[in-house]
Amino acid sequence: MFEKHTWIRLPRNVVVGHGALDRAVDAVEDVHLSGRPLVVASPTPYEVAGQRVVAEFEERGADPAEVVIEEATFGAVERVIEAAEAADAGFLLGVGGGKAIDVAKMAADDLNLGFVSVPTAASHDGIVSGRGSVPEGDTRHSVASEPPLAVIADTEVIAEAPWRLTTAGCADIISNYTAVRDWQLAHRLKNVTYSEYAGALSQMTAEMLVESAGSIKRGLEESSWIVVKALVSSGVAMSIAGSSRPASGAEHLFSHQLDRIAPDPGLHGHQVGVGAIMTEYLHTGADGQWSDVRDALAAIGAPTTAEELGIDEDTVIEALTTAHEIRDRYTVLGDGMSEPAAREAATVTGVI
Ligand code: ZN
C-alpha cells in the first residue's frame, strides 16, 4: 500500500534583481495580501530600503505602519507583535539583513499573518526559508513556519551591503555540501526521510556558486544576483524537503554552539563555512574533499580558520565536542567527538 505524502510550501512571488524594490507593492498585491502593512526594519536597512517601501505603499493609497528594531531578541518579537496589534496590521514585511526578517517572521507566525521578506543583504538562507530564530539567554527560540509569501530582493540595494555579509551568504551555501552528506548519513543510519530532489538541488546550488566564484567580487552587482539566486534555490530545496536538512547539518550545529559559547561570535555563514571544512574532513578523511571546501571559501574571501573568525582555539574545540547536544539531528558528529579527535580534525584542516 502506498502511504507517502508531501506538502510543499514555497514562496509564491520571488522578485530578484536591479530595482526589484520598485515592484514591492505589485508583488504584495499579486499574492492578495490585504489590510494595513507593517514594515519591520532594523535601523540601517530602514534607511536604505524600509523608507522606500513605506513611501511606495503611501503612493498607492495605503497607510503603512512601521517599527524599527535594534536587535534580534525575544523582546523585539514582542514589540513587533504589540505594534502589529496596535496598528491592526494585515500583514508584515521584514526589511533587513537577517535580524529584522527573523523577528518579523516570528511575529507574523505568532499573529497568524502573512509575511513578506525584503532582504537588504545576502547573508544567509533564512531570507527565503520559513525558519527563524532569535537567541534568548543560553537558548534560541525558533520557528519552522511557512516560507515568506513573497521575497523582494533588490540587487542594487544588496550590492551596497557590507561585503562580509555577501561572503557569509556564499559560505552558508557552500556548507550545503556537508549538510547533504549529513542528511544522507542520517538516512542510511537512522532512516531519516531523504528527498533526492531536495538533496540534488541543494548540492547543485553549492556547485553552481563555487563555479561562479570568479564573478563574485566586491562592488559587482552581479555578485548579489548570483548569491541571492543561490539562497533562493537553497530555500526551495528546504521547502521541498519540508525541513532545513538540505542546508543544515553538523556545520550548523557547530555554528549554533559557537553562538552560545563564543564571547564574540562571527557571522552565521562564516561560522558554518569553517564548520563545513571540518565536517567534510569527518565525512571523507584526511585525503578527502575538505580542502575543496576550504579553497571554495577562500576563493570568495570567507574565513577558513579560527583566527580569521576571531574565535580562539579552545572555543572551537569545545563547540566541536558539544555541538551534537544542541538538537536532535543526527549528523556525522554522532554521539559526540572526543577532545583529541576534535583537535585532530581542527589541526589537520588548518582551522586551528
Ligand atoms: Zn545557514
Short mmCIF file of C-alpha atoms and ligand atoms in Angstrom, two decimals:
data_model
loop_
_atom_site.label_atom_id
_atom_site.label_comp_id
_atom_site.label_asym_id
_atom_site.label_seq_id
_atom_site.Cartn_x
_atom_site.Cartn_y
_atom_site.Cartn_z
CA MET A 1 0.00 0.00 0.00
CA PHE A 2 1.25 3.44 -0.92
CA GLU A 3 1.17 5.84 2.01
CA LYS A 4 3.68 8.57 1.24
CA HIS A 5 2.55 12.14 1.12
CA THR A 6 4.20 15.52 1.00
CA TRP A 7 3.12 19.13 1.40
CA ILE A 8 5.47 21.61 -0.24
CA ARG A 9 5.21 25.24 0.75
CA LEU A 10 7.13 27.60 -1.49
CA PRO A 11 7.37 31.38 -1.61
CA ARG A 12 4.75 32.44 -4.14
CA ASN A 13 6.47 35.51 -5.61
CA VAL A 14 10.23 35.82 -5.80
CA VAL A 15 11.25 39.16 -7.28
CA VAL A 16 15.02 39.47 -7.64
CA GLY A 17 17.17 41.98 -9.49
CA HIS A 18 18.00 45.56 -10.23
CA GLY A 19 15.26 47.85 -8.98
CA ALA A 20 13.18 44.99 -7.51
CA LEU A 21 12.19 47.27 -4.65
CA ASP A 22 10.10 49.32 -7.06
CA ARG A 23 7.92 46.25 -7.54
CA ALA A 24 7.34 45.64 -3.83
CA VAL A 25 3.71 46.77 -3.77
CA ASP A 26 2.94 44.88 -7.00
CA ALA A 27 4.45 41.72 -5.54
CA VAL A 28 2.34 42.12 -2.40
CA GLU A 29 -0.88 42.84 -4.29
CA ASP A 30 -0.27 39.86 -6.52
CA VAL A 31 -0.45 37.47 -3.55
CA HIS A 32 -3.67 39.14 -2.40
CA LEU A 33 -2.39 40.33 0.93
CA SER A 34 -4.81 42.84 2.32
CA GLY A 35 -5.10 45.15 5.25
CA ARG A 36 -2.59 47.51 6.69
CA PRO A 37 1.09 46.71 6.02
CA LEU A 38 3.52 46.76 8.95
CA VAL A 39 7.11 47.39 7.86
CA VAL A 40 9.60 45.88 10.33
CA ALA A 41 13.18 47.03 9.80
CA SER A 42 16.48 47.38 11.59
CA PRO A 43 17.99 50.90 11.59
CA THR A 44 20.29 50.94 8.54
CA PRO A 45 18.03 48.80 6.32
CA TYR A 46 15.20 51.11 7.31
CA GLU A 47 17.12 53.99 5.78
CA VAL A 48 18.25 52.19 2.63
CA ALA A 49 15.05 50.29 1.86
CA GLY A 50 12.39 50.48 4.57
CA GLN A 51 11.53 54.11 3.95
CA ARG A 52 11.24 53.42 0.23
CA VAL A 53 8.81 50.57 0.83
CA VAL A 54 6.75 52.75 3.19
CA ALA A 55 6.69 55.58 0.61
CA GLU A 56 5.58 53.20 -2.14
CA PHE A 57 2.66 51.94 -0.11
CA GLU A 58 1.69 55.52 0.68
CA GLU A 59 1.79 56.42 -3.02
CA ARG A 60 -0.68 53.63 -3.66
CA GLY A 61 -3.02 54.99 -1.02
CA ALA A 62 -2.16 52.51 1.74
CA ASP A 63 -1.40 53.60 5.28
CA PRO A 64 1.62 51.52 6.30
CA ALA A 65 2.70 51.27 9.92
CA GLU A 66 6.36 50.84 10.75
CA VAL A 67 8.55 49.64 13.56
CA VAL A 68 12.34 49.79 13.80
CA ILE A 69 14.03 47.10 15.88
CA GLU A 70 17.63 47.22 17.05
CA GLU A 71 18.26 43.59 17.93
CA ALA A 72 17.04 40.12 17.09
CA THR A 73 15.74 39.27 20.55
CA PHE A 74 12.61 37.78 22.01
CA GLY A 75 11.80 41.25 23.34
CA ALA A 76 11.94 42.62 19.79
CA VAL A 77 9.49 39.94 18.63
CA GLU A 78 7.14 41.00 21.46
CA ARG A 79 7.46 44.64 20.43
CA VAL A 80 6.60 43.82 16.83
CA ILE A 81 3.59 41.77 17.93
CA GLU A 82 2.39 44.71 20.03
CA ALA A 83 2.98 47.16 17.16
CA ALA A 84 1.06 44.91 14.79
CA GLU A 85 -1.86 44.64 17.19
CA ALA A 86 -1.87 48.40 17.87
CA ALA A 87 -1.81 49.15 14.13
CA ASP A 88 -4.32 46.40 13.33
CA ALA A 89 -1.84 45.19 10.70
CA GLY A 90 -2.98 42.88 7.92
CA PHE A 91 0.48 41.55 7.05
CA LEU A 92 4.14 42.10 7.86
CA LEU A 93 7.18 42.97 5.75
CA GLY A 94 10.62 42.26 7.21
CA VAL A 95 13.24 44.62 5.77
CA GLY A 96 16.85 43.89 6.68
CA GLY A 97 19.89 41.69 6.50
CA GLY A 98 18.50 38.93 8.62
CA LYS A 99 17.61 40.16 12.08
CA ALA A 100 14.54 42.14 11.05
CA ILE A 101 13.49 39.27 8.81
CA ASP A 102 13.80 36.71 11.59
CA VAL A 103 11.93 38.93 14.04
CA ALA A 104 9.15 39.83 11.61
CA LYS A 105 8.80 36.20 10.54
CA MET A 106 8.41 35.04 14.13
CA ALA A 107 5.92 37.80 14.92
CA ALA A 108 3.90 37.02 11.78
CA ASP A 109 3.88 33.34 12.72
CA ASP A 110 2.59 34.20 16.18
CA LEU A 111 -0.05 36.56 14.83
CA ASN A 112 -1.06 34.23 12.01
CA LEU A 113 -0.47 36.98 9.48
CA GLY A 114 1.13 36.90 6.05
CA PHE A 115 4.83 37.62 5.80
CA VAL A 116 6.94 39.22 3.06
CA SER A 117 10.74 39.11 3.10
CA VAL A 118 12.69 42.12 1.82
CA PRO A 119 16.37 41.26 2.29
CA THR A 120 18.89 44.10 2.12
CA ALA A 121 21.85 41.73 2.35
CA ALA A 122 22.50 38.22 1.04
CA SER A 123 23.95 36.95 4.28
CA HIS A 124 22.10 33.66 4.90
CA ASP A 125 19.36 31.44 3.54
CA GLY A 126 16.87 32.45 6.23
CA ILE A 127 15.78 35.25 3.90
CA VAL A 128 13.79 32.77 1.81
CA SER A 129 13.03 29.96 4.24
CA GLY A 130 10.34 29.55 6.84
CA ARG A 131 12.92 29.20 9.56
CA GLY A 132 13.61 31.91 12.00
CA SER A 133 15.32 32.01 15.33
CA VAL A 134 16.29 34.54 17.96
CA PRO A 135 18.54 33.97 20.95
CA GLU A 136 17.28 34.21 24.49
CA GLY A 137 19.91 33.71 27.15
CA ASP A 138 21.53 30.38 26.54
CA THR A 139 18.92 29.04 24.16
CA ARG A 140 17.28 30.02 20.91
CA HIS A 141 13.64 30.39 20.11
CA SER A 142 12.94 29.08 16.65
CA VAL A 143 10.02 28.75 14.34
CA ALA A 144 9.76 26.45 11.42
CA SER A 145 6.82 28.14 9.83
CA GLU A 146 5.81 28.58 6.23
CA PRO A 147 8.18 30.44 3.91
CA PRO A 148 7.52 34.09 3.05
CA LEU A 149 4.61 34.66 0.66
CA ALA A 150 6.88 36.93 -1.33
CA VAL A 151 10.60 37.68 -1.44
CA ILE A 152 11.70 41.02 -2.84
CA ALA A 153 15.47 41.19 -3.23
CA ASP A 154 16.85 44.30 -4.90
CA THR A 155 20.38 43.57 -6.10
CA GLU A 156 21.20 47.29 -6.27
CA VAL A 157 20.47 47.61 -2.55
CA ILE A 158 22.15 44.31 -1.66
CA ALA A 159 25.32 45.27 -3.58
CA GLU A 160 25.68 48.21 -1.18
CA ALA A 161 25.61 45.99 1.92
CA PRO A 162 28.91 45.32 3.72
CA TRP A 163 30.88 42.81 1.65
CA ARG A 164 31.40 40.42 4.55
CA LEU A 165 27.64 39.80 4.59
CA THR A 166 27.81 38.58 0.99
CA THR A 167 30.76 36.28 1.68
CA ALA A 168 28.79 34.93 4.66
CA GLY A 169 25.86 34.15 2.35
CA CYS A 170 28.24 32.35 -0.03
CA ALA A 171 29.71 30.32 2.81
CA ASP A 172 26.22 29.36 4.01
CA ILE A 173 25.55 27.95 0.52
CA ILE A 174 28.92 26.18 0.27
CA SER A 175 28.00 24.39 3.51
CA ASN A 176 25.17 22.69 1.62
CA TYR A 177 27.76 20.11 0.55
CA THR A 178 28.27 18.85 4.08
CA ALA A 179 24.63 19.37 5.08
CA VAL A 180 23.57 16.97 2.31
CA ARG A 181 26.23 14.45 3.36
CA ASP A 182 24.88 14.57 6.91
CA TRP A 183 21.35 14.15 5.66
CA GLN A 184 22.32 11.11 3.57
CA LEU A 185 24.19 9.64 6.50
CA ALA A 186 21.17 10.15 8.78
CA HIS A 187 19.04 8.45 6.14
CA ARG A 188 21.34 5.44 5.96
CA LEU A 189 21.88 5.12 9.70
CA LYS A 190 18.64 6.36 11.21
CA ASN A 191 16.15 6.03 8.39
CA VAL A 192 15.56 9.78 8.31
CA THR A 193 13.45 10.63 5.26
CA TYR A 194 15.69 11.78 2.41
CA SER A 195 14.47 13.65 -0.65
CA GLU A 196 16.53 13.02 -3.79
CA TYR A 197 15.15 16.19 -5.40
CA ALA A 198 15.91 18.42 -2.46
CA GLY A 199 19.34 16.87 -1.92
CA ALA A 200 20.30 17.21 -5.59
CA LEU A 201 19.02 20.80 -5.78
CA SER A 202 20.93 21.79 -2.67
CA GLN A 203 24.16 20.21 -3.94
CA MET A 204 23.78 21.72 -7.38
CA THR A 205 23.22 25.14 -5.84
CA ALA A 206 26.51 24.88 -3.97
CA GLU A 207 28.29 23.64 -7.11
CA MET A 208 26.96 26.50 -9.25
CA LEU A 209 28.03 29.03 -6.66
CA VAL A 210 31.53 27.57 -6.46
CA GLU A 211 31.77 27.58 -10.27
CA SER A 212 30.78 31.25 -10.28
CA ALA A 213 33.30 32.18 -7.58
CA GLY A 214 35.31 34.18 -10.12
CA SER A 215 32.33 36.50 -10.74
CA ILE A 216 31.68 37.07 -7.05
CA LYS A 217 33.58 40.26 -6.38
CA ARG A 218 33.15 43.21 -4.12
CA GLY A 219 31.29 46.08 -5.74
CA LEU A 220 29.80 43.98 -8.55
CA GLU A 221 26.01 43.95 -8.53
CA GLU A 222 26.13 40.68 -10.43
CA SER A 223 27.64 39.09 -7.31
CA SER A 224 24.48 39.91 -5.38
CA TRP A 225 22.43 38.41 -8.21
CA ILE A 226 24.37 35.14 -8.11
CA VAL A 227 24.27 34.85 -4.34
CA VAL A 228 20.59 35.78 -3.93
CA LYS A 229 19.56 33.30 -6.60
CA ALA A 230 21.57 30.61 -4.81
CA LEU A 231 19.94 31.49 -1.49
CA VAL A 232 16.51 31.26 -3.13
CA SER A 233 17.40 27.90 -4.65
CA SER A 234 18.62 26.67 -1.27
CA GLY A 235 15.37 27.87 0.30
CA VAL A 236 13.39 25.98 -2.34
CA ALA A 237 15.35 22.83 -1.50
CA MET A 238 14.32 23.27 2.14
CA SER A 239 10.71 23.82 1.07
CA ILE A 240 10.74 20.61 -0.97
CA ALA A 241 12.28 18.69 1.91
CA GLY A 242 9.94 20.26 4.43
CA SER A 243 12.94 20.68 6.70
CA SER A 244 16.21 22.58 6.86
CA ARG A 245 18.12 19.31 6.32
CA PRO A 246 19.29 20.15 2.74
CA ALA A 247 21.11 23.22 4.03
CA SER A 248 21.83 22.49 7.67
CA GLY A 249 23.94 19.70 9.09
CA ALA A 250 26.72 19.34 11.64
CA GLU A 251 28.39 22.55 10.43
CA HIS A 252 25.25 24.41 11.52
CA LEU A 253 25.24 22.71 14.92
CA PHE A 254 28.86 23.83 15.30
CA SER A 255 27.90 27.40 14.44
CA HIS A 256 24.90 27.42 16.80
CA GLN A 257 27.19 26.22 19.55
CA LEU A 258 29.71 29.00 18.80
CA ASP A 259 26.83 31.48 19.06
CA ARG A 260 26.22 30.18 22.55
CA ILE A 261 29.74 29.94 23.91
CA ALA A 262 31.99 32.34 21.97
CA PRO A 263 32.40 35.73 23.63
CA ASP A 264 32.17 37.41 20.23
CA PRO A 265 30.62 35.07 17.65
CA GLY A 266 31.22 35.55 13.93
CA LEU A 267 28.62 35.81 11.20
CA HIS A 268 26.40 32.75 10.82
CA GLY A 269 27.62 31.97 7.29
CA HIS A 270 31.28 32.42 8.19
CA GLN A 271 30.96 30.05 11.14
CA VAL A 272 29.15 27.34 9.18
CA GLY A 273 31.77 27.65 6.43
CA VAL A 274 34.62 26.91 8.83
CA GLY A 275 32.50 24.16 10.37
CA ALA A 276 31.95 22.64 6.93
CA ILE A 277 35.72 22.33 6.32
CA MET A 278 35.98 20.16 9.44
CA THR A 279 32.81 18.12 8.94
CA GLU A 280 33.83 17.42 5.34
CA TYR A 281 37.06 16.02 6.82
CA LEU A 282 34.96 13.86 9.18
CA HIS A 283 32.98 12.53 6.23
CA THR A 284 35.76 11.95 3.74
CA GLY A 285 39.01 11.76 5.70
CA ALA A 286 42.37 13.47 5.51
CA ASP A 287 42.64 12.86 1.76
CA GLY A 288 39.01 13.79 1.16
CA GLN A 289 37.40 16.93 -0.20
CA TRP A 290 37.73 19.16 2.85
CA SER A 291 40.44 21.11 1.00
CA ASP A 292 37.96 21.77 -1.85
CA VAL A 293 35.54 23.25 0.68
CA ARG A 294 38.34 25.34 2.17
CA ASP A 295 39.53 26.51 -1.27
CA ALA A 296 35.99 27.47 -2.30
CA LEU A 297 35.58 29.54 0.85
CA ALA A 298 39.00 31.15 0.36
CA ALA A 299 38.15 31.98 -3.28
CA ILE A 300 35.20 34.13 -2.23
CA GLY A 301 37.09 35.65 0.70
CA ALA A 302 35.28 33.89 3.55
CA PRO A 303 37.20 32.84 6.68
CA THR A 304 38.79 29.38 6.72
CA THR A 305 40.46 29.45 10.14
CA ALA A 306 39.52 30.09 13.75
CA GLU A 307 41.80 33.10 13.73
CA GLU A 308 40.01 34.65 10.75
CA LEU A 309 36.73 34.04 12.56
CA GLY A 310 38.14 35.82 15.59
CA ILE A 311 37.47 32.80 17.79
CA ASP A 312 40.09 31.13 19.96
CA GLU A 313 41.15 27.50 19.53
CA ASP A 314 39.71 26.18 22.77
CA THR A 315 36.29 27.59 21.93
CA VAL A 316 36.41 25.84 18.54
CA ILE A 317 37.26 22.53 20.25
CA GLU A 318 34.53 22.99 22.85
CA ALA A 319 31.98 23.76 20.12
CA LEU A 320 33.04 20.67 18.12
CA THR A 321 32.81 18.34 21.13
CA THR A 322 29.43 19.64 22.32
CA ALA A 323 27.63 20.55 19.07
CA HIS A 324 25.82 17.19 18.89
CA GLU A 325 23.91 18.05 22.09
CA ILE A 326 22.16 21.05 20.57
CA ARG A 327 19.30 19.38 18.87
CA ASP A 328 18.01 16.01 17.95
CA ARG A 329 19.52 15.96 14.47
CA TYR A 330 21.72 13.04 13.57
CA THR A 331 24.92 14.07 11.79
CA VAL A 332 28.47 12.88 11.28
CA LEU A 333 29.14 14.08 14.84
CA GLY A 334 27.17 11.05 16.01
CA ASP A 335 27.04 10.94 19.80
CA GLY A 336 29.85 13.45 20.08
CA MET A 337 33.53 13.90 19.26
CA SER A 338 36.25 13.21 21.80
CA GLU A 339 38.53 16.12 22.53
CA PRO A 340 41.64 14.58 20.92
CA ALA A 341 39.61 13.77 17.78
CA ALA A 342 38.25 17.30 17.64
CA ARG A 343 41.75 18.71 17.99
CA GLU A 344 42.98 16.40 15.24
CA ALA A 345 40.17 17.45 12.88
CA ALA A 346 40.75 21.14 13.52
CA THR A 347 44.52 20.78 13.15
CA VAL A 348 44.60 18.60 10.03
CA THR A 349 42.27 21.04 8.25
CA GLY A 350 44.27 24.05 9.36
CA VAL A 351 41.33 25.57 11.23
CA ILE A 352 43.50 25.88 14.34
ZN ZN B 1 22.67 28.67 7.41
#
